[in-house]
Coordinates of C-alpha atoms and ligand atoms in Angstrom, one line a residue:
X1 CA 25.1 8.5 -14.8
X2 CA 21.6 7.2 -13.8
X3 CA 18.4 7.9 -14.2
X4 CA 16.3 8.4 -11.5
X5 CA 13.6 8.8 -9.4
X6 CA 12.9 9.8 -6.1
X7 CA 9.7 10.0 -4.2
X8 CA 9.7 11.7 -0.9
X9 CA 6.7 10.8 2.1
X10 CA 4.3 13.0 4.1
X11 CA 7.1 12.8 7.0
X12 CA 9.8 13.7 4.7
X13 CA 8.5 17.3 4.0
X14 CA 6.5 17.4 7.2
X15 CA 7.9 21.3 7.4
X16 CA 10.1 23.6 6.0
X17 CA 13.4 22.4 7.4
X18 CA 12.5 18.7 6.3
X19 CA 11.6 20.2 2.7
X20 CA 15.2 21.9 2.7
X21 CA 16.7 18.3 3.9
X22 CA 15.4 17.0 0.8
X23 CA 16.4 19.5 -1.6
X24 CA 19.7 18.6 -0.4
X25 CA 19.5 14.9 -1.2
X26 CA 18.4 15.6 -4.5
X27 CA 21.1 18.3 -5.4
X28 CA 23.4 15.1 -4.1
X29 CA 22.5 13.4 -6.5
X30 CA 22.1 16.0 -9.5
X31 CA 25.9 16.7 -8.8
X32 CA 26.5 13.1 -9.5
X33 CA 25.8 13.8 -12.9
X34 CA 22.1 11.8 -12.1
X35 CA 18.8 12.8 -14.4
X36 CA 16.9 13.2 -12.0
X37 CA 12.7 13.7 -11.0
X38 CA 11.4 14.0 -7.8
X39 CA 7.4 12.6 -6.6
X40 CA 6.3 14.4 -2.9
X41 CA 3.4 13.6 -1.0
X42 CA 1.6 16.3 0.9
X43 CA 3.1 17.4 4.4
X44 CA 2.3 14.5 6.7
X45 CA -1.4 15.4 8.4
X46 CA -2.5 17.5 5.6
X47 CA -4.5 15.0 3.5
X48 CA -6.1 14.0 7.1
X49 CA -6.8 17.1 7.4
X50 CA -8.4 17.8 4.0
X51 CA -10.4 14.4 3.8
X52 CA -11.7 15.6 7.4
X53 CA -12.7 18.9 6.3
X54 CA -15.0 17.0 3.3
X55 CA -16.6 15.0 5.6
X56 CA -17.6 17.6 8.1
X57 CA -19.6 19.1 5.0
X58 CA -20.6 16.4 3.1
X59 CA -20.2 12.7 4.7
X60 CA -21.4 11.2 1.5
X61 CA -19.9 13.3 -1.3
X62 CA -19.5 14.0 -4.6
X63 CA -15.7 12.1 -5.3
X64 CA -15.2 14.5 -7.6
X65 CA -15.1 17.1 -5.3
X66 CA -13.3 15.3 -2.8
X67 CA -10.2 15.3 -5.1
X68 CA -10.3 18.4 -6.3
X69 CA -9.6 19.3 -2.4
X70 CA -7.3 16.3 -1.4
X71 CA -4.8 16.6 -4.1
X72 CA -4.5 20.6 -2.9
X73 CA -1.7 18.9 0.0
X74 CA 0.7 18.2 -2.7
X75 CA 0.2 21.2 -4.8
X76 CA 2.0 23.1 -1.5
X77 CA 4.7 20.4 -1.5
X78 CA 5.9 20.4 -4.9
X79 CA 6.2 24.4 -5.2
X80 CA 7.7 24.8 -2.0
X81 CA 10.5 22.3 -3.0
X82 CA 11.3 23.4 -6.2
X83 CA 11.6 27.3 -4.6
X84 CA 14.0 25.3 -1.9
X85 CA 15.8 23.7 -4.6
X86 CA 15.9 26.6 -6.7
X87 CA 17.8 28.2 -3.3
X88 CA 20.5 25.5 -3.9
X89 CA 21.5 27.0 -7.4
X90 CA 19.6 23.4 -8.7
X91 CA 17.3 24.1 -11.8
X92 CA 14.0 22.9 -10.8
X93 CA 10.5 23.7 -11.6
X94 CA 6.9 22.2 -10.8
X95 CA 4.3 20.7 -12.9
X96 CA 0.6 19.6 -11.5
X97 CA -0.2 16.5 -12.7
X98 CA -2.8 18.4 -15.4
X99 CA 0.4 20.2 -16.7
X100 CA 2.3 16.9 -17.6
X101 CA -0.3 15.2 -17.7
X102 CA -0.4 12.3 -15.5
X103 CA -3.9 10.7 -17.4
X104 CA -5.8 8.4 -14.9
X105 CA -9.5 6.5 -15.2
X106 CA -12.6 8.6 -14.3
X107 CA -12.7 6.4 -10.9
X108 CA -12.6 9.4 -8.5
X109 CA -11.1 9.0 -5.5
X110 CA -9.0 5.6 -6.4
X111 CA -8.3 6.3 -10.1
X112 CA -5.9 4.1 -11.8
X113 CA -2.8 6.1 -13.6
X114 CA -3.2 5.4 -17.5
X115 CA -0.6 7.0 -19.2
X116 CA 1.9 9.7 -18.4
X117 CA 3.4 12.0 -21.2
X118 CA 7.2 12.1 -20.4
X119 CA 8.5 13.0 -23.9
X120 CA 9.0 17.1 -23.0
X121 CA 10.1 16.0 -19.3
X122 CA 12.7 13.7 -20.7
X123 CA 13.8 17.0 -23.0
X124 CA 14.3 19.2 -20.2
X125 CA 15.9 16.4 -17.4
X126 CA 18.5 16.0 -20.4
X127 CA 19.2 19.9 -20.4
X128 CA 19.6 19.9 -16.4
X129 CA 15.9 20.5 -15.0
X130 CA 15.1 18.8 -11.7
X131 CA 11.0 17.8 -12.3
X132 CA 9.1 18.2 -9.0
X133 CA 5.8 16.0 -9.8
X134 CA 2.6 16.0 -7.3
X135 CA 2.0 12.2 -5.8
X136 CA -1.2 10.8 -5.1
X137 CA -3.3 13.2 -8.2
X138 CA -3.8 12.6 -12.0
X139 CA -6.2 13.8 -14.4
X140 CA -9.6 12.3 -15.6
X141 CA -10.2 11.5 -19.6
X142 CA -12.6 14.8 -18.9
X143 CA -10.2 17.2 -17.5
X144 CA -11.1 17.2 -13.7
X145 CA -9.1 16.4 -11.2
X146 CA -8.7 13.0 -9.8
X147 CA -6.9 11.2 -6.4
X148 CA -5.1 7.8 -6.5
X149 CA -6.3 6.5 -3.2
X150 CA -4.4 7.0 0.0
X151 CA -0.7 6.5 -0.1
X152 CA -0.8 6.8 -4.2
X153 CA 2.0 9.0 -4.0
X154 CA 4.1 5.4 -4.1
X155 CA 2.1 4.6 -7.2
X156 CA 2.2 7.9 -8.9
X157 CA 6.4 7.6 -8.4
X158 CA 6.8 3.9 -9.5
X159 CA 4.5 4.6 -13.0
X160 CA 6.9 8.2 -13.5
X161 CA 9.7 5.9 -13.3
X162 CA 8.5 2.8 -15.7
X163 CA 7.6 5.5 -18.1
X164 CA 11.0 7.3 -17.9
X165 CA 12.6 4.2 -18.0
X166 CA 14.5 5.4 -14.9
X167 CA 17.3 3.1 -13.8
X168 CA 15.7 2.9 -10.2
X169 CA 13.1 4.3 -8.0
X170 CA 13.9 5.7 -4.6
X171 CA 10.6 5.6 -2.0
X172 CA 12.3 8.1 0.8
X173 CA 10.3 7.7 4.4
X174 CA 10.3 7.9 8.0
X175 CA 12.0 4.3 8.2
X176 CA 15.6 2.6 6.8
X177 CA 13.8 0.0 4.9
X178 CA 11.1 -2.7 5.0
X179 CA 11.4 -4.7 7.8
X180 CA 10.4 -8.2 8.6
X181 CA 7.2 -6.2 10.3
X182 CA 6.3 -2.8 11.2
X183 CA 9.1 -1.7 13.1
X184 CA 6.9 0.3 15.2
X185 CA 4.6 -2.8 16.6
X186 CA 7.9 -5.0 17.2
X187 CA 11.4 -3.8 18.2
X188 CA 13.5 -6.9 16.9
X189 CA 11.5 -6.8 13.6
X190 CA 15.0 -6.6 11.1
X191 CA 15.8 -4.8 7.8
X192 CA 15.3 -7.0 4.7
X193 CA 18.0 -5.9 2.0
X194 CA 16.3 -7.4 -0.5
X195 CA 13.0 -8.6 -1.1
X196 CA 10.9 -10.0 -4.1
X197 CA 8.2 -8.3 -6.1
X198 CA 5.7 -10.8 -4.8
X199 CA 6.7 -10.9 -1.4
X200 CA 6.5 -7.4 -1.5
X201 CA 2.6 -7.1 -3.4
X202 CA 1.6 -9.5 -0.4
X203 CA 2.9 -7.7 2.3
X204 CA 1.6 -4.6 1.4
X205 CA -1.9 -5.8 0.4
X206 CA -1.9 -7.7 3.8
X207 CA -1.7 -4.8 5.6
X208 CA 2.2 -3.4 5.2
X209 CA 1.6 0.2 4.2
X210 CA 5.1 1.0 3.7
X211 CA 4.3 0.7 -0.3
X212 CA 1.1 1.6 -1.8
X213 CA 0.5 -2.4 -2.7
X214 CA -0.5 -1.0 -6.8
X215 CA 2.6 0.8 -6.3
X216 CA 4.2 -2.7 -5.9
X217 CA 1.9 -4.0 -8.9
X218 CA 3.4 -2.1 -11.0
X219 CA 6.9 -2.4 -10.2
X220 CA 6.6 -6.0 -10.8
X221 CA 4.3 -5.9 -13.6
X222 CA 7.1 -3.1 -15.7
X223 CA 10.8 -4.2 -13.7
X224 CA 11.3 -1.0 -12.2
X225 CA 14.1 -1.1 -9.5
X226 CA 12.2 0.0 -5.9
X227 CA 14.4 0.6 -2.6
X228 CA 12.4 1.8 0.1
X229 CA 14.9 4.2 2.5
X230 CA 15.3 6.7 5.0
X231 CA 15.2 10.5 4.3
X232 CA 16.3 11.2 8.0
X233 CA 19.3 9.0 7.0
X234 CA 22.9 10.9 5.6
X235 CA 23.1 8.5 2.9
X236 CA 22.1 8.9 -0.8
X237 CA 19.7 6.6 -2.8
X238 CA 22.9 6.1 -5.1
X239 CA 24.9 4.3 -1.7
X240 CA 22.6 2.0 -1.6
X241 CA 21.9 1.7 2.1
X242 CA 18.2 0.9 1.8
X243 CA 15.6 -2.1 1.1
X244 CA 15.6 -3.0 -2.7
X245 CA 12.1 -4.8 -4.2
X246 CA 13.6 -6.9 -7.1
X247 CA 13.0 -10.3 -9.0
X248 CA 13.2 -13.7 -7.4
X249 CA 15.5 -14.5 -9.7
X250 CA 18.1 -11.7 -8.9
X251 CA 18.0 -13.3 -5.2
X252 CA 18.4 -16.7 -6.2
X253 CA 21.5 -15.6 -8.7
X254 CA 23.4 -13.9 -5.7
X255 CA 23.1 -17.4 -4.0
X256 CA 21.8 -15.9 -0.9
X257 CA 19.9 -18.4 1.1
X258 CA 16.3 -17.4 1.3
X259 CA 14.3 -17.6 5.3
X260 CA 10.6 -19.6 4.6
X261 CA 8.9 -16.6 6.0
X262 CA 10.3 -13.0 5.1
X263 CA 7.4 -11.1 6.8
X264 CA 4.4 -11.0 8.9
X265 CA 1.6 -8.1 8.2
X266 CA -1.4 -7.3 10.4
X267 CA -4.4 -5.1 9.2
X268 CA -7.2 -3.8 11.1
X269 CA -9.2 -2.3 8.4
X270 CA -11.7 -5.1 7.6
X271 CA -14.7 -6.4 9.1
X272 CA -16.4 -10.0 9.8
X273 CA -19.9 -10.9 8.2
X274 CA -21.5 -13.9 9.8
X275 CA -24.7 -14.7 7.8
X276 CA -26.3 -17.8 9.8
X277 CA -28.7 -20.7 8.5
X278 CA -28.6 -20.0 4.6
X279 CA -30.3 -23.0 3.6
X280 CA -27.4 -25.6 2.3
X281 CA -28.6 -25.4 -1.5
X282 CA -26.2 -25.5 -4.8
X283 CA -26.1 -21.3 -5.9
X284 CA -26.8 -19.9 -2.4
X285 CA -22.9 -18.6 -2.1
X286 CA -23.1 -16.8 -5.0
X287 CA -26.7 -15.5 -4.2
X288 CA -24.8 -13.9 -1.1
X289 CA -21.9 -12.4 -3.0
X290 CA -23.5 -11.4 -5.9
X291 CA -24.9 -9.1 -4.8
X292 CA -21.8 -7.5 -2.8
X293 CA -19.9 -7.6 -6.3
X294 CA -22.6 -5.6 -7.6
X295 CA -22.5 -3.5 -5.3
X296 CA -18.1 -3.2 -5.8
X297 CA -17.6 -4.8 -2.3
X298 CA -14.3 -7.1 -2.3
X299 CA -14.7 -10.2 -0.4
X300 CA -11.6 -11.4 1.3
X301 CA -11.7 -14.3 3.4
X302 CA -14.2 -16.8 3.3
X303 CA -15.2 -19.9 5.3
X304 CA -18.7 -21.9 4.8
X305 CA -19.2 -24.0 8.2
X306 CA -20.7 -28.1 7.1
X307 CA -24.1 -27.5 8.0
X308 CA -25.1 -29.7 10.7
X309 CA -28.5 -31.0 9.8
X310 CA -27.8 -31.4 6.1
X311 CA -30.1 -28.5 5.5
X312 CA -29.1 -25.4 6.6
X313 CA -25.0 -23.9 7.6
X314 CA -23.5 -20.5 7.9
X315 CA -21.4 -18.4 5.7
X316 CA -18.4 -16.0 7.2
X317 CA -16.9 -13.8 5.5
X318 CA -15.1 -10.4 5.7
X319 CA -15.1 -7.1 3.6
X320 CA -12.9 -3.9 3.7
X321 CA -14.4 -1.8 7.3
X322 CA -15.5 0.9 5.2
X323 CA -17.5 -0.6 3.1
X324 CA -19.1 -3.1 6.0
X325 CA -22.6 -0.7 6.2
X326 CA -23.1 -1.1 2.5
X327 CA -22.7 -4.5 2.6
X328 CA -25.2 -5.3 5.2
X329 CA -27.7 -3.0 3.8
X330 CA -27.0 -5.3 0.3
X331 CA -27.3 -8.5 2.6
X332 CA -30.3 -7.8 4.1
X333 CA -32.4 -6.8 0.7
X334 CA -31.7 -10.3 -0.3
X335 CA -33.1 -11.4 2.8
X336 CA -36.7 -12.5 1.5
X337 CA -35.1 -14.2 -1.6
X338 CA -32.1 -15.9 0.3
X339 CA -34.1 -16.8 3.7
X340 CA -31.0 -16.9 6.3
X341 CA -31.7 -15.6 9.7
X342 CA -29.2 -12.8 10.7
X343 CA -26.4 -11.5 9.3
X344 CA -23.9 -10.5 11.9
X345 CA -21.4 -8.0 11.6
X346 CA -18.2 -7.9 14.0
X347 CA -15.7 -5.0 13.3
X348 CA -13.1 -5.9 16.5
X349 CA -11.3 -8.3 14.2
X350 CA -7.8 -7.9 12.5
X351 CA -6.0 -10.3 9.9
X352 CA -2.4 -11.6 10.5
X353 CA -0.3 -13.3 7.8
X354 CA 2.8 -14.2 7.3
X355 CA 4.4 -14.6 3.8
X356 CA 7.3 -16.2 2.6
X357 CA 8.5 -17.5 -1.2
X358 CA 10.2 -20.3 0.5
X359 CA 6.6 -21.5 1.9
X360 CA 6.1 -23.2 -1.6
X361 CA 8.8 -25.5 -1.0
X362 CA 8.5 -26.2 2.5
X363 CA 5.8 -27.8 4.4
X364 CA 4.5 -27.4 7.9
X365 CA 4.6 -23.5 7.8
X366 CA 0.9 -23.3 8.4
X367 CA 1.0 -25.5 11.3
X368 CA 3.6 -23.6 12.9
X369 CA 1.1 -20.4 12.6
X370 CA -2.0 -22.4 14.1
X371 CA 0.4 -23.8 17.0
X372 CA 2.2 -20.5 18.2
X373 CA -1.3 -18.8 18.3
X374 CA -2.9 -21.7 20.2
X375 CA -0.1 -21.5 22.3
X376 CA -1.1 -18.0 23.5
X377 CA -4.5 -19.0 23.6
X378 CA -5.0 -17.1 20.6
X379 CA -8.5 -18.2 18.5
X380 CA -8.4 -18.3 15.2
X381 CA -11.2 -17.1 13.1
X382 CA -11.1 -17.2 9.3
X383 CA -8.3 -18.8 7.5
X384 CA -7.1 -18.2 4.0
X385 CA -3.8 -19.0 2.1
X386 CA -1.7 -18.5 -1.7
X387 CA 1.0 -20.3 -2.8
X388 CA 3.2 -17.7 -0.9
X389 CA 1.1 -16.6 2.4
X390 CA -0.8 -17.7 5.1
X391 CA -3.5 -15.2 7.1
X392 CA -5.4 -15.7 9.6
X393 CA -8.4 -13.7 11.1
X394 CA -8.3 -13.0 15.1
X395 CA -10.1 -11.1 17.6
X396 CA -7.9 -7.4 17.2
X397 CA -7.0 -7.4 21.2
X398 CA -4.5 -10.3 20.1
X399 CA -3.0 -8.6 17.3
X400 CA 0.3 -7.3 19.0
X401 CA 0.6 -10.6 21.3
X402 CA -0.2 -12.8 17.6
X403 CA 2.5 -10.6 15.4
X404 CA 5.2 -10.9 18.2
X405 CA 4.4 -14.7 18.8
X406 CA 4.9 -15.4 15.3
X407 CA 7.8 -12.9 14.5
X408 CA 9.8 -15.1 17.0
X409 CA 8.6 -18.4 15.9
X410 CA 9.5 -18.1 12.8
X411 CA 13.1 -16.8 14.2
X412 CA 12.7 -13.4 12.7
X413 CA 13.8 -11.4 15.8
X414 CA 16.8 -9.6 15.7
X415 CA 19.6 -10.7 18.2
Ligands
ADP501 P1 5.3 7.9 3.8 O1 4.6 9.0 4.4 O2 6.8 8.1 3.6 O3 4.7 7.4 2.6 P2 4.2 5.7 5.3 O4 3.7 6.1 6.7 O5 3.1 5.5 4.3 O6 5.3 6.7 4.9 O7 5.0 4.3 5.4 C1 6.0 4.2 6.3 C2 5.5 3.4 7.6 O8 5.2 2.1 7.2 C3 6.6 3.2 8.7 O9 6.7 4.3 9.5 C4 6.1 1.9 9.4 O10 5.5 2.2 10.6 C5 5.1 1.3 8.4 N1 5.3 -0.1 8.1 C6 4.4 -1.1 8.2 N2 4.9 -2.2 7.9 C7 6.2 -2.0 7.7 C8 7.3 -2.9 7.3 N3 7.2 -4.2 7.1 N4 8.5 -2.3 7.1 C9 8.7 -1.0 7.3 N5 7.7 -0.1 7.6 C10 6.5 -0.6 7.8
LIG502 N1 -1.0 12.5 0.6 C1 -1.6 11.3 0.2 C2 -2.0 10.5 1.4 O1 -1.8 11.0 2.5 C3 -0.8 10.4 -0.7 C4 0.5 9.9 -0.1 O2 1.0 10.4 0.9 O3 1.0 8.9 -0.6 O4 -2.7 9.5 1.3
MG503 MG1 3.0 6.1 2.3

């Protein structure tokens, strides 16, 4: 007998014969003699829809507000499985993450999960109840609703499971597994069976949404088992047919020979900053960003050009796309104090990176990025690199032509 978890996606109970599918899986494995408690997301389009609806009435709003109507998409979901449990002869009720209560930060709209109360959850799993818990909502320290940030539902499954001390968490979607890259973009991309923690907290922040990358954070930071799966698939969570997210060290024990690179991501959502002939003083860089942390903008890739006449050079930079108006505005206050000319904003960009574990023990995995791209007469932008990835910032017409390039470069493709 196991304990465990199982979160189900937008696609996965994208109607009322998907929501029935899944009740199915989850009496499978309740008559496996499993505890188990079940995360959904909203139907897939509803929290689109909902955000949407916000910003037709209010295009800067209240957060507050906003989550008390974007967590109503799982609010459907949950009820509506526990009734098609219920159907199934499977014990099941519903809690809203005020009943249980999942307690997050006041930080509306992208609140962080604090603590969850599983003690009479635990009591009534043990008797035979099947817990159908809301993803993606929590509640603030005063009482009001609050939202995790898209995709939380990921997050709000992995924390259920570190603080049920579930034996494993099973993320259910619309694909088998995580691939080497988004299966949609390239057809030879290839299942990984297992991947590390860290390979998977870069991939996801890079721009691999299969995981919310906290989610991921998580994971690592309390050892809960992950496999990412298909719902659409006839096999259980308990078969293990899926992608599993586990410790280095559990790779390296099975002896399995590890590829340099295990992924490539892409991601479209950020924006360039050029901010040209800053005067080439000591405390000018952090006059620029100063500012933008202030202001809670995250600053991702940076490059400062050698100023050409010793006096003056130019800063780029980029920052998340939605946040690329606020940072301007911020820039261009600090225009009288910090005297640079212009600062340019370029949103056709998008970020490519590969990442690999076995990058920190092989050389030459950069140079094999900057030669397939020139190869395609690709130009590259930005560059920035950890121990374990390499990204690079191109002009976002290349991003298919770059992620293909460098899937089968770095002999990824399937046969
Ligand atoms: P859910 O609604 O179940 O949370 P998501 O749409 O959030 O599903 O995540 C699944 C999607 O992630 C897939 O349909 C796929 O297109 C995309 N994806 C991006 N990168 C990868 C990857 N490396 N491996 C698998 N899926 C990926
Ligand atoms: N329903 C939320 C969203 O669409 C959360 C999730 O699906 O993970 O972002
Ligand atoms: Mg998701």
């Amino acid at each position: 007998m196991a304990r465990i978890v199982l979160k189900f996606g937008g696609t996965s109970v994208g109607d009322t014969d998907r929501i029935k599918n899944v009740a199915r899986k989850v009496k499978g494995e309740v008559d496996r003699g499993n505890e188990v408690a079940v995360v959904v997301s909203a139907m897939s389009g509803a929290t689109n829809q909902l955000v949407k609806w916000v910003n037709d009435i209010a295009p800067l709003h209240d957060a507050r507000e906003y989550d008390v109507v974007v967590a109503t998409g799982e609010q459907v979901t949950i009820g509506l499985l526990a009734l098609a449990l219920q159907q199934l002869d499977v014990n099941s009720r519903s809690y809203t993450s005020w009943q249980i209560p999942i307690k997050t930060d006041a930080a509306f709209g992208k609140a962080r999960i604090q603590d969850i109360d599983t003690g009479a959850m635990v009591r009534r799993m043990q008797e035979g109840e099947v817990p159908i818990v809301p993803g993606f909502q929590g509640v603030a320290p005063d009482g009001r609703i609050t939202t995790l940030g898209r995709g939380g539902s990921d997050t709000s499954a992995v924390a259920l499971a570190a603080a049920l001390k579930a034996d494993r968490c099973d993320i259910y979607t619309d694909v088998d597994g995580v691939y080497t890259t988004d299966p949609r973009i390239v057809e030879k991309a290839q299942k990984i069976d297992r991947v590390t923690y860290e390979e998977m907290l870069e991939m996801a922040s890079q721009g691999s949404k299969v995981l919310q990358t906290r989610s991921v954070e998580l994971a690592m930071n309390h050892h809960v088992r992950v496999q990412v799966l298909s719902s659409f698939d006839e096999a259980l969570g308990s078969d293990l047919p899926g992608t599993l997210v586990v410790d280095e060290e559990e790779i390296m024990a099975q002896g399995l020979e590890k590829s340099v690179v295990s992924g490539i991501a892409f991601a479209k959502d950020e924006a360039k900053i050029t901010v040209t002939h800053v005067p080439d003083r000591p405390g000018v860089a952090a006059a620029i960003f100063g500012p933008l942390a202030e202001a809670n903008i995250n600053v991702d890739m940076i490059v400062q050009n050698v100023s050409i006449d010793g006096s003056s050079t130019d800063i780029t930079f980029t920052v998340p796309r939605a946040d690329l108006a606020r940072a301007v505005e911020r820039l261009e206050k600090a225009k009288t104090e910090l005297k640079f000319a212009e600062a340019k904003a370029d949103t056709n960009v998008a970020k490519i990176s590969v990442i690999g574990v076995g990058m920190r023990s092989h050389a030459g995995v950069a140079l094999k990025m900057f030669e397939t791209l020139a190869a395609k007469g690709i130009n590259i932008q930005v560059i920035s690199t950890s121990e374990i990835k390499v990204s690079v910032l191109v002009s976002a017409e290349y991003t298919e032509l770059a992620v293909r390039a460098l899937h089968a470069a770095y002999e990824l493709d399937a046969a």
